[in-house]
mmCIF file of N, CA, C and O in Angstrom:
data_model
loop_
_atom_site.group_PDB
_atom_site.id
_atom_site.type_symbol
_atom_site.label_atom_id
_atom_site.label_comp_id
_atom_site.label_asym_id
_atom_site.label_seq_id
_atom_site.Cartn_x
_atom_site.Cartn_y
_atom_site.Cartn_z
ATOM 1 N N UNK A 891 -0.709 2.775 -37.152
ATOM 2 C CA UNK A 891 0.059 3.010 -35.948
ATOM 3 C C UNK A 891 -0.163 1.813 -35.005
ATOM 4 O O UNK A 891 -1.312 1.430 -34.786
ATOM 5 N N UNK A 892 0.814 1.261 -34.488
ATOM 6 C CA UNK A 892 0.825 0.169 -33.750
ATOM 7 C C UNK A 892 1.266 0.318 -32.086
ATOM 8 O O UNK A 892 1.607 -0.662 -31.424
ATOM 9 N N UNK A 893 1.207 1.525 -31.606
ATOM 10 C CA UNK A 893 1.766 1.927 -30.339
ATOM 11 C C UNK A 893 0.538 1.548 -29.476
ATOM 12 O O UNK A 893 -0.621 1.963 -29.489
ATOM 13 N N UNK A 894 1.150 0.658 -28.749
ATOM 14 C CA UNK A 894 0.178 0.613 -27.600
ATOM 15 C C UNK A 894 -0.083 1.534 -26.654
ATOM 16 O O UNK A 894 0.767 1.828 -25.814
ATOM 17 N N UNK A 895 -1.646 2.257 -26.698
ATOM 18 C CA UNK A 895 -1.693 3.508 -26.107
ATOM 19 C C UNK A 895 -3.408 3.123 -24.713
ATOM 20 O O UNK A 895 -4.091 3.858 -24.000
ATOM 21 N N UNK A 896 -3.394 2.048 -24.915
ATOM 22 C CA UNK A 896 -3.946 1.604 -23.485
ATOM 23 C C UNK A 896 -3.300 1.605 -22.282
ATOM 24 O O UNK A 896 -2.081 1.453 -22.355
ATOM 25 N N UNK A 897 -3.895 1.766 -20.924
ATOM 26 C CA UNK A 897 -3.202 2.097 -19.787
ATOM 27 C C UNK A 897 -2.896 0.847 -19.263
ATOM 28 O O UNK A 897 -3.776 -0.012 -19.314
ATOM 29 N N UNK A 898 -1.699 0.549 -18.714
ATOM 30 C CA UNK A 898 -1.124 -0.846 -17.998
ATOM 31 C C UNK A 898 -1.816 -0.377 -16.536
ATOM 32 O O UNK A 898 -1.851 0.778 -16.114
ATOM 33 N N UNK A 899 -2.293 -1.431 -15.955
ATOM 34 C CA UNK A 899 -2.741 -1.650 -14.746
ATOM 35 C C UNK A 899 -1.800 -1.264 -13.392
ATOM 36 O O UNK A 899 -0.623 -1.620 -13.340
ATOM 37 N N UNK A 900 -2.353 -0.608 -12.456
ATOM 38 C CA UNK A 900 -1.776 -0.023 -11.358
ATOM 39 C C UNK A 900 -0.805 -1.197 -10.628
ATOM 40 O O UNK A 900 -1.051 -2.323 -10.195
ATOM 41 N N UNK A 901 0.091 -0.596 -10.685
ATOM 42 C CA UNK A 901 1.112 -1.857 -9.958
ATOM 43 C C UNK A 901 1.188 -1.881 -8.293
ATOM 44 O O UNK A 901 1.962 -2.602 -7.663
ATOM 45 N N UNK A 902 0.264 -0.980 -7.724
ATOM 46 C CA UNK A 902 0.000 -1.369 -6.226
ATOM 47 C C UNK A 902 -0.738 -2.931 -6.431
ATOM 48 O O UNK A 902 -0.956 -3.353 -7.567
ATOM 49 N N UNK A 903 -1.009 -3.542 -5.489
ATOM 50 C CA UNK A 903 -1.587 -4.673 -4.668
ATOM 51 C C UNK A 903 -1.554 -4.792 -3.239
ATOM 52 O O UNK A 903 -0.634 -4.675 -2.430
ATOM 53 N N UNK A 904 -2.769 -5.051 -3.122
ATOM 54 C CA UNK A 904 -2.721 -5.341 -1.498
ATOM 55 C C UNK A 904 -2.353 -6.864 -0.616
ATOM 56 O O UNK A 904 -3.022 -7.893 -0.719
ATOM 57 N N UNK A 905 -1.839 -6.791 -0.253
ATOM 58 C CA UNK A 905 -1.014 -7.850 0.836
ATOM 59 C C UNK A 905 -1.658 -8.585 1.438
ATOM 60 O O UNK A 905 -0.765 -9.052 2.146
ATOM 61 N N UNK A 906 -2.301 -8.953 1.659
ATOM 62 C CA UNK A 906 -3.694 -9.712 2.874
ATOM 63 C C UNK A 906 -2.749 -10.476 3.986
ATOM 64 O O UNK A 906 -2.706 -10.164 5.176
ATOM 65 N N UNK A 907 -1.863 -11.734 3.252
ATOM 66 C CA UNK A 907 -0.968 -11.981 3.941
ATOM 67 C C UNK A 907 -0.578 -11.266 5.502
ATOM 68 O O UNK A 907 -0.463 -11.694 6.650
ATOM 69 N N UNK A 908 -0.453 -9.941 4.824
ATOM 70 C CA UNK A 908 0.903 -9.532 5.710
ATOM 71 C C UNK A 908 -0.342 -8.195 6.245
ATOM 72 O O UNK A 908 0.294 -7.549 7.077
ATOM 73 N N UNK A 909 -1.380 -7.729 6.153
ATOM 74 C CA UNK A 909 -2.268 -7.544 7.065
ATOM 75 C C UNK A 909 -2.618 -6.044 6.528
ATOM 76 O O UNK A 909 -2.993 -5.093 7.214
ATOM 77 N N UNK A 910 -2.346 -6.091 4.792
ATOM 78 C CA UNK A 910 -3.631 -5.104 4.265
ATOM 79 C C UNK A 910 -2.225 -4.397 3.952
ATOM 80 O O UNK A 910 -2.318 -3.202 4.230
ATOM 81 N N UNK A 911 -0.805 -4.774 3.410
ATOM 82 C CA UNK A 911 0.021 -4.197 3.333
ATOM 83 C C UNK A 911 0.268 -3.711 2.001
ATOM 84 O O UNK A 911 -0.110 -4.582 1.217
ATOM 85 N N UNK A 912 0.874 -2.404 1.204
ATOM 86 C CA UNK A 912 0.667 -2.034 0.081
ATOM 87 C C UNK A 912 1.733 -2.101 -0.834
ATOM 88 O O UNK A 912 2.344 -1.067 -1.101
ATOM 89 N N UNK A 913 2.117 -3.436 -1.479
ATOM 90 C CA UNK A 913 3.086 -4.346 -2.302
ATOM 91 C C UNK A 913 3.030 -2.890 -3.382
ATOM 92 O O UNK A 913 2.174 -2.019 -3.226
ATOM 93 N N UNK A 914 4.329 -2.817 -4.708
ATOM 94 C CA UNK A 914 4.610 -2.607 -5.469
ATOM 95 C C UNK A 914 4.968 -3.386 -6.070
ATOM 96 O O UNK A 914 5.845 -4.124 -5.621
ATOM 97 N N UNK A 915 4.233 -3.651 -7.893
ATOM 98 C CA UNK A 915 4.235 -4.732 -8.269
ATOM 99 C C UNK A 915 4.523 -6.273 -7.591
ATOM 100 O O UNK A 915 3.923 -6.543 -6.551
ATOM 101 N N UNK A 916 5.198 -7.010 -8.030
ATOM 102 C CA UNK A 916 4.818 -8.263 -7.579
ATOM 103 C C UNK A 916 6.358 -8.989 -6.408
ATOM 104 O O UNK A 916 6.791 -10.108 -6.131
ATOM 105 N N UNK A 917 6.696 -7.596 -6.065
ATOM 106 C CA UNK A 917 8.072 -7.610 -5.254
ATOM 107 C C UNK A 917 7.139 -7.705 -3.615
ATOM 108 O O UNK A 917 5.908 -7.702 -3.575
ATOM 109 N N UNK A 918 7.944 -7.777 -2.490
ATOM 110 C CA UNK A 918 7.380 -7.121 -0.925
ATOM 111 C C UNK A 918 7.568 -5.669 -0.998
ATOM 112 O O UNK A 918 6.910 -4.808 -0.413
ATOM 113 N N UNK A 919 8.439 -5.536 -1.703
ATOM 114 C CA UNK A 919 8.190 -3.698 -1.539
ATOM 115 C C UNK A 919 7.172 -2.830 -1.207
ATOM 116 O O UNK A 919 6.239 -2.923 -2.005
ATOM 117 N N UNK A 920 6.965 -1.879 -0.175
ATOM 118 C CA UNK A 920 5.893 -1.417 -0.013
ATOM 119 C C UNK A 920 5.964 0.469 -0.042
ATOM 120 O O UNK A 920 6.774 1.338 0.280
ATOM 121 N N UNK A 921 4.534 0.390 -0.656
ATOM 122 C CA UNK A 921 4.616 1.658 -1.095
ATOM 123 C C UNK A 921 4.861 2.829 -0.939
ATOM 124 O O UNK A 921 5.040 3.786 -1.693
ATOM 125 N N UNK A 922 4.848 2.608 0.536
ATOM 126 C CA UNK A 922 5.109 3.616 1.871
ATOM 127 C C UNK A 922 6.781 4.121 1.344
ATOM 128 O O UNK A 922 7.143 5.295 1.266
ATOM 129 N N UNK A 923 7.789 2.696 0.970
ATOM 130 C CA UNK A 923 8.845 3.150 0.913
ATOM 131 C C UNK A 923 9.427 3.363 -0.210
ATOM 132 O O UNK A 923 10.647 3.523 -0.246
ATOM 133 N N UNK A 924 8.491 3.412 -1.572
ATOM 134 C CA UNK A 924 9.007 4.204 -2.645
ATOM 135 C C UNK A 924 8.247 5.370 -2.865
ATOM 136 O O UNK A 924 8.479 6.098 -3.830
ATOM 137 N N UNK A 925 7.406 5.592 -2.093
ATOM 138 C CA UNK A 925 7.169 6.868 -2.072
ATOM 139 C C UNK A 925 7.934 7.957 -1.021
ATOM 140 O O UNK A 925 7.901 9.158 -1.288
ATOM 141 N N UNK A 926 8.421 7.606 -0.167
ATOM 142 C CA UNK A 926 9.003 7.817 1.161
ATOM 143 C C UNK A 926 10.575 8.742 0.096
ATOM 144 O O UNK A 926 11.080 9.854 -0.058
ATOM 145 N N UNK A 927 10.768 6.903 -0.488
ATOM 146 C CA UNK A 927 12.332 7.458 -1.275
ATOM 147 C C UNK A 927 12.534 8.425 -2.370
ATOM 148 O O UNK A 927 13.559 8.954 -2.800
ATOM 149 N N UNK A 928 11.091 8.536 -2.766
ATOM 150 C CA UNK A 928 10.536 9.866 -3.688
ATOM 151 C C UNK A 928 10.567 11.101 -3.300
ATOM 152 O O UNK A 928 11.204 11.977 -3.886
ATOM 153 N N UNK A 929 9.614 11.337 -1.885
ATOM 154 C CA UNK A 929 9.525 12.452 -1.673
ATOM 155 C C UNK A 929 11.176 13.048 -0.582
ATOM 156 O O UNK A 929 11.268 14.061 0.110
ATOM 157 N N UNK A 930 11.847 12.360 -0.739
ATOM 158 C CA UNK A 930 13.029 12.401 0.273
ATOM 159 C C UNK A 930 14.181 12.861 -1.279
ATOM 160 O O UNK A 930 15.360 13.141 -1.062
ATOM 161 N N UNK A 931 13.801 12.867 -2.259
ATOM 162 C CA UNK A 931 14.617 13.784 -3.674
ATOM 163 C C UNK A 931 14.726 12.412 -4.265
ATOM 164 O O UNK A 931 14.865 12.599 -5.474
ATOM 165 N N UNK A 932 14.731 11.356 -4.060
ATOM 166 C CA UNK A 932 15.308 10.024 -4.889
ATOM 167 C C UNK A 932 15.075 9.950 -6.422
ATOM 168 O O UNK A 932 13.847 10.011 -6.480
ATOM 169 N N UNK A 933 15.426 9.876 -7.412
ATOM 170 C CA UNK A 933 15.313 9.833 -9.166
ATOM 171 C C UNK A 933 14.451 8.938 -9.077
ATOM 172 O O UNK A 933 14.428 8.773 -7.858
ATOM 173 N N UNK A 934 13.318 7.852 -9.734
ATOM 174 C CA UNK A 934 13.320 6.336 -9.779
ATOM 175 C C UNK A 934 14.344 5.561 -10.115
ATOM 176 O O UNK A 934 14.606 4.376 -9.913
ATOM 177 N N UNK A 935 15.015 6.656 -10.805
ATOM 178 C CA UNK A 935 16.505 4.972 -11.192
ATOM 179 C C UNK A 935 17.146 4.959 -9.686
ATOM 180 O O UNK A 935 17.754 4.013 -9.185
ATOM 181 N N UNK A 936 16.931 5.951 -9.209
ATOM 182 C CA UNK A 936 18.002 5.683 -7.595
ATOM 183 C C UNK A 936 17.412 4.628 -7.106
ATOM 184 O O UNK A 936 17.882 3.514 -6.875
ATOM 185 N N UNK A 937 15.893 5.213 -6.897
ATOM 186 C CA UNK A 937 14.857 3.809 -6.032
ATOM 187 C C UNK A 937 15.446 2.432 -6.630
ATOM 188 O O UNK A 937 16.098 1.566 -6.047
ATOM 189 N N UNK A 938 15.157 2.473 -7.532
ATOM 190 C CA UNK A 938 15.211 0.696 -8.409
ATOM 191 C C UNK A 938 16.714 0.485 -7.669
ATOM 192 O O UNK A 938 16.891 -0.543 -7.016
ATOM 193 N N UNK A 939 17.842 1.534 -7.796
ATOM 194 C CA UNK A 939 19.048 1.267 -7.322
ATOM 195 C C UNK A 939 19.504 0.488 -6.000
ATOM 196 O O UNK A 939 20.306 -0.375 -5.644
ATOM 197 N N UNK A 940 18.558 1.274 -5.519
ATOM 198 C CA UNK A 940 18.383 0.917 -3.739
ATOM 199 C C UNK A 940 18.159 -0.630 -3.828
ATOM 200 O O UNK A 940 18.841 -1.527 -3.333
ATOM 201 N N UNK A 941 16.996 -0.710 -4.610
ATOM 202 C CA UNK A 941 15.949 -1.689 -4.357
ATOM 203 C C UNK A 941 15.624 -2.291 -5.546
ATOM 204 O O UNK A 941 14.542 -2.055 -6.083
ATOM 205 N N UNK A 942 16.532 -3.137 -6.083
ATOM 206 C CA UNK A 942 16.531 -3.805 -7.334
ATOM 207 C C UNK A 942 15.443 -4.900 -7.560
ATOM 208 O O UNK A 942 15.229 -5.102 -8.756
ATOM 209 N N UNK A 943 14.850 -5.505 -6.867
ATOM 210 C CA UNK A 943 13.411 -6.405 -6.841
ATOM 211 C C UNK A 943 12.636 -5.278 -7.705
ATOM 212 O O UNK A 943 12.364 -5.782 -8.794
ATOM 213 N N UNK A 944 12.266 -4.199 -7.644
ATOM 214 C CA UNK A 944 11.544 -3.323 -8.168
ATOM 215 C C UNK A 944 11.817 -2.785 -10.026
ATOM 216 O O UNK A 944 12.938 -2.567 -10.485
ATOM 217 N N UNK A 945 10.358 -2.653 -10.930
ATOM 218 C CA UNK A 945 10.701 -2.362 -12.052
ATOM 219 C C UNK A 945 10.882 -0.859 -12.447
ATOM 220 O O UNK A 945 9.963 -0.229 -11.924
ATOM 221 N N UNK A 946 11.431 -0.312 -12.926
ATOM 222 C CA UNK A 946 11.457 0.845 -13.140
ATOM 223 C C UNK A 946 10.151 1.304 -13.793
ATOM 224 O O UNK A 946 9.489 2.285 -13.452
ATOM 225 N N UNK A 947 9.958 0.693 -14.500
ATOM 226 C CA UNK A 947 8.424 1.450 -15.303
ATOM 227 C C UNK A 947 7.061 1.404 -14.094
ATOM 228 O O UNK A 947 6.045 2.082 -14.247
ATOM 229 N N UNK A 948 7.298 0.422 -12.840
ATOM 230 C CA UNK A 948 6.257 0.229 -11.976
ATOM 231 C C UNK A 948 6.485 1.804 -11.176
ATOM 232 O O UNK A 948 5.515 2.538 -10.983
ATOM 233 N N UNK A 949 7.763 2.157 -10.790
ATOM 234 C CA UNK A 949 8.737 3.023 -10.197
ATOM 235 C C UNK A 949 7.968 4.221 -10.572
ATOM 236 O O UNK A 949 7.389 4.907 -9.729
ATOM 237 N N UNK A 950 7.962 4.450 -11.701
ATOM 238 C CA UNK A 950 7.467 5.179 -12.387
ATOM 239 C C UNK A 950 5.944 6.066 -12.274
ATOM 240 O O UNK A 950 5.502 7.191 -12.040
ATOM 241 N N UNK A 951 5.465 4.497 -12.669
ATOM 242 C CA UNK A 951 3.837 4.521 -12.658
ATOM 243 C C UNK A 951 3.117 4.780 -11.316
ATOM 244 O O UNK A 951 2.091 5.455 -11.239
ATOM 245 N N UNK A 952 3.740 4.184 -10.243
ATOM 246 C CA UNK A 952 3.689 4.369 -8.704
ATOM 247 C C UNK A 952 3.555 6.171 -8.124
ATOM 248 O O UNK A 952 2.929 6.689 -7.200
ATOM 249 N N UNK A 953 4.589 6.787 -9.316
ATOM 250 C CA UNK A 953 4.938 8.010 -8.526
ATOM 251 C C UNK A 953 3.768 8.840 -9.654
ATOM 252 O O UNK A 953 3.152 9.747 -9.095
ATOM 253 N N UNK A 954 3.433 8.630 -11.077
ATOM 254 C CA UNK A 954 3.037 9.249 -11.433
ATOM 255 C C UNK A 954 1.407 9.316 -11.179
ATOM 256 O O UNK A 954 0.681 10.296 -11.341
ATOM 257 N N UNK A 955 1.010 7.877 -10.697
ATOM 258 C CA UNK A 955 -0.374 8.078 -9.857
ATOM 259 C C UNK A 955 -0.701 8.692 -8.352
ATOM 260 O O UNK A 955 -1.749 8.905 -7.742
ATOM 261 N N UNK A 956 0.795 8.884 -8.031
ATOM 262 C CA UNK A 956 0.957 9.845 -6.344
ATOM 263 C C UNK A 956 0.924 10.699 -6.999
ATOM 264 O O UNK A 956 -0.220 11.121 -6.825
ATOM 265 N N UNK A 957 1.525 11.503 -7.893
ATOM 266 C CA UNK A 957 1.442 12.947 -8.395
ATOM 267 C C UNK A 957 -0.360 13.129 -8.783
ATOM 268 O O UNK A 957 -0.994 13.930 -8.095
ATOM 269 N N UNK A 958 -0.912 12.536 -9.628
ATOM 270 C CA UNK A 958 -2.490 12.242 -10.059
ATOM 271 C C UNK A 958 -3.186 12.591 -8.552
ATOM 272 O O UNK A 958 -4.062 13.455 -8.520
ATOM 273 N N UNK A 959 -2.697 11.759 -7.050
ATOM 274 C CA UNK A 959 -3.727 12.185 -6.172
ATOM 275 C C UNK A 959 -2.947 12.456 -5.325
ATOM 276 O O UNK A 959 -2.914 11.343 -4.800
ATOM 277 N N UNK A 960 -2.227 13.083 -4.708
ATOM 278 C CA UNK A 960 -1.121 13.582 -4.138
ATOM 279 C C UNK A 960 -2.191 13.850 -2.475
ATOM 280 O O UNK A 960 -1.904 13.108 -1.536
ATOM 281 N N UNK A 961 -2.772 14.383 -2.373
ATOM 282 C CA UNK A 961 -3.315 14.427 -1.118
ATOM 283 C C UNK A 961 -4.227 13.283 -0.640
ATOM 284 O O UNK A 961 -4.606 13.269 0.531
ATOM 285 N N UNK A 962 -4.507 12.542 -1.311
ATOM 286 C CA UNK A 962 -5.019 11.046 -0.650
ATOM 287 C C UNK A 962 -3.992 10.010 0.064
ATOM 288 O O UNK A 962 -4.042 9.285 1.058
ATOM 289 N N UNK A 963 -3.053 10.301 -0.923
ATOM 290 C CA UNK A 963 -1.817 9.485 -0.687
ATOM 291 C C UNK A 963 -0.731 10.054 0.647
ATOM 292 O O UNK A 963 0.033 9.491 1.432
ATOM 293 N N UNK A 964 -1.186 11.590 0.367
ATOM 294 C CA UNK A 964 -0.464 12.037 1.601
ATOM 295 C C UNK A 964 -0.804 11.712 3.071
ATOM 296 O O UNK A 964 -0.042 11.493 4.014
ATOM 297 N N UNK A 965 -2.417 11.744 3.002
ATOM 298 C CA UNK A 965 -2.764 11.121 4.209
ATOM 299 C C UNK A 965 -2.720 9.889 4.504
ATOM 300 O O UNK A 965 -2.589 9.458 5.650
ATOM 301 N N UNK A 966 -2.817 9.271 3.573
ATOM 302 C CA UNK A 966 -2.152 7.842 3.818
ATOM 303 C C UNK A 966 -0.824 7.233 4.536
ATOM 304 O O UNK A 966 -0.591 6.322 5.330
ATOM 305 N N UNK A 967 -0.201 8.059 3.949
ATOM 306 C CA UNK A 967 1.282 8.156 4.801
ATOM 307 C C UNK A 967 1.377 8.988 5.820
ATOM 308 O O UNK A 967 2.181 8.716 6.711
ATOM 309 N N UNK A 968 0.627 10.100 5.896
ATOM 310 C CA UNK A 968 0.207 10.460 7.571
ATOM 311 C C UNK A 968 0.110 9.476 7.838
ATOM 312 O O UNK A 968 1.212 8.926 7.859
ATOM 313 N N UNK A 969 -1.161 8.467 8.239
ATOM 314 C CA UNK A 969 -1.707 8.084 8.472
ATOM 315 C C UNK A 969 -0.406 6.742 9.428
ATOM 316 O O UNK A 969 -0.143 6.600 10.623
ATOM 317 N N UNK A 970 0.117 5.982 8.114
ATOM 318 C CA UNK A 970 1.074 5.187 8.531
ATOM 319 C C UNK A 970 1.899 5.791 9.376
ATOM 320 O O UNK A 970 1.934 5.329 10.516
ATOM 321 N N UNK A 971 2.645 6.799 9.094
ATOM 322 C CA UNK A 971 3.851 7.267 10.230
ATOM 323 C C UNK A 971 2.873 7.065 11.622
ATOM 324 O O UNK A 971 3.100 6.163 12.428
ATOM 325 N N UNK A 972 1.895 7.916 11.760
ATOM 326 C CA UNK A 972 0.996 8.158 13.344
ATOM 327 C C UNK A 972 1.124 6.581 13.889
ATOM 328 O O UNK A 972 1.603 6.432 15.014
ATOM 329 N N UNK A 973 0.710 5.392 13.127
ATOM 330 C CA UNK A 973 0.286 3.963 13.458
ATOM 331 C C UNK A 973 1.994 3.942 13.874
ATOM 332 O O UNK A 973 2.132 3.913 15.097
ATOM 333 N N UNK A 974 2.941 3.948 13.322
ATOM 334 C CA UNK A 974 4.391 3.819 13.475
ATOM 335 C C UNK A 974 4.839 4.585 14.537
ATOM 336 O O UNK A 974 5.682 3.846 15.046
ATOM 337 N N UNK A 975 4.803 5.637 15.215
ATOM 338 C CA UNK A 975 5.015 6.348 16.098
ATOM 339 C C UNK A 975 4.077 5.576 17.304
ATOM 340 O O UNK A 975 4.450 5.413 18.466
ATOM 341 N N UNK A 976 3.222 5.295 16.932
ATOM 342 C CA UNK A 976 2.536 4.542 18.333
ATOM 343 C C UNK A 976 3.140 3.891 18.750
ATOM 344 O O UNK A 976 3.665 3.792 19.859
ATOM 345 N N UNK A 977 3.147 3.118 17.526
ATOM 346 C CA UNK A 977 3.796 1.307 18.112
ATOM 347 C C UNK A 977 5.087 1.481 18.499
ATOM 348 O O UNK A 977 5.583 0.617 19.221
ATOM 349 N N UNK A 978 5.775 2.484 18.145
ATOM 350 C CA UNK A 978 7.248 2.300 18.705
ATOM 351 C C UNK A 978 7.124 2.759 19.869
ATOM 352 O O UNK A 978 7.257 1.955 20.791
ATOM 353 N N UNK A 979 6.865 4.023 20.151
ATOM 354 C CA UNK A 979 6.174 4.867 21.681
ATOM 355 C C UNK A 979 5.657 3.469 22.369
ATOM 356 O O UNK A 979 6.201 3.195 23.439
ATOM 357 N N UNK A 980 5.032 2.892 22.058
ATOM 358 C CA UNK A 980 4.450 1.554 23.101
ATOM 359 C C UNK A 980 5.524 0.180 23.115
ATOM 360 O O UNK A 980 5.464 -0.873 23.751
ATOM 361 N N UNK A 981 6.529 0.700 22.112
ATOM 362 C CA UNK A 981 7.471 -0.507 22.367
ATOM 363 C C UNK A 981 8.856 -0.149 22.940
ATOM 364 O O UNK A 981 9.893 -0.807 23.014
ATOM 365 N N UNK A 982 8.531 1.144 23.333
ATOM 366 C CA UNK A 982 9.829 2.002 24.008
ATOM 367 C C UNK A 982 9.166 1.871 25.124
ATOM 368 O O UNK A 982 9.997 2.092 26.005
ATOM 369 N N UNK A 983 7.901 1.583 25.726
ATOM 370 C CA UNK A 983 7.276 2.001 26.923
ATOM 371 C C UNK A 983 7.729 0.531 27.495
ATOM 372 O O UNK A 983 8.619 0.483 28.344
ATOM 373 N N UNK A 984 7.193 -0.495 27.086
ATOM 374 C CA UNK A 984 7.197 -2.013 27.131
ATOM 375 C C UNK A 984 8.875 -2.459 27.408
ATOM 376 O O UNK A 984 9.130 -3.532 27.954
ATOM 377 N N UNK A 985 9.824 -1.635 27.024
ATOM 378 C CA UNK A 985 11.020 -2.062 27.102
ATOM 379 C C UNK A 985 11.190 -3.201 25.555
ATOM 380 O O UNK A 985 11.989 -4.132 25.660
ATOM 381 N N UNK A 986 10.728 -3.102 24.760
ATOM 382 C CA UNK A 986 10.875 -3.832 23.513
ATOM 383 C C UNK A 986 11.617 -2.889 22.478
ATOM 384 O O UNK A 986 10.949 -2.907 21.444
ATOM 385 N N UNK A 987 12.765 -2.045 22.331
ATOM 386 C CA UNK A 987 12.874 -1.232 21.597
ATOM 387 C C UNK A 987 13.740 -2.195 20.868
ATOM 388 O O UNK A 987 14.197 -3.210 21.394
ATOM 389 N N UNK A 988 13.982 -1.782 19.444
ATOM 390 C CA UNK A 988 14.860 -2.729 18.735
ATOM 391 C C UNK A 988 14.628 -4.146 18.629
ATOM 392 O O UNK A 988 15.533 -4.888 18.247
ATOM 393 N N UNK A 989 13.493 -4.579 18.934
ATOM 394 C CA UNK A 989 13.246 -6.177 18.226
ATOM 395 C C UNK A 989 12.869 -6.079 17.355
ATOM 396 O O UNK A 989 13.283 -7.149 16.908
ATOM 397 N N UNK A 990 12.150 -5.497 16.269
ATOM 398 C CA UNK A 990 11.708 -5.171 15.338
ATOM 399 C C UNK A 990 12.572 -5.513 14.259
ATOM 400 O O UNK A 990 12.258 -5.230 13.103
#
């Protein structure tokens, strides 16, 4: 039998660049928003659709390691929306809305 039945490596990466940001495979895509387009009903072929830089098998692998820890990941994205709600709340306060 010749099926390769070793596990391919997690296609997150972290961003340093861009300040600890959470890339999907080797696109800018970030994880926030294929998981976002997941839990919002999206297929992965829709995602990739949306967002063609992206591989389907990463698409994949992305959602099936959110399913694996589903509440780590959830707070994680708590986590981001709260940081996102600030900064806009402080950029609605500032009169900066929409530069972004």
């Amino acid at each position: 039998m010749n099926l390769p039945l070793e596990a391919d490596p997690l296609p997150i990466r972290v961003d340093h660049e861009s300040g600890g940001a959470l890339r999907v495979g080797p696109t800018r895509m970030t994880l926030e928003v294929v998981l976002t387009a997941y839990l919002q009903g999206h297929r992965p072929e829709e995602i990739v659709q949306q967002f063609p830089a992206l591989d389907l098998a990463d698409v994949y692998t992305v959602i099936g390691h959110y399913l694996r820890h589903r509440e780590a990941f959830d707070r994680h994205l708590a986590e981001v929306e709260r940081v996102y709600q600030e900064r806009r709340a402080r950029d609605l306060a500032n009169g900066q809305a929409g530069l972004r």
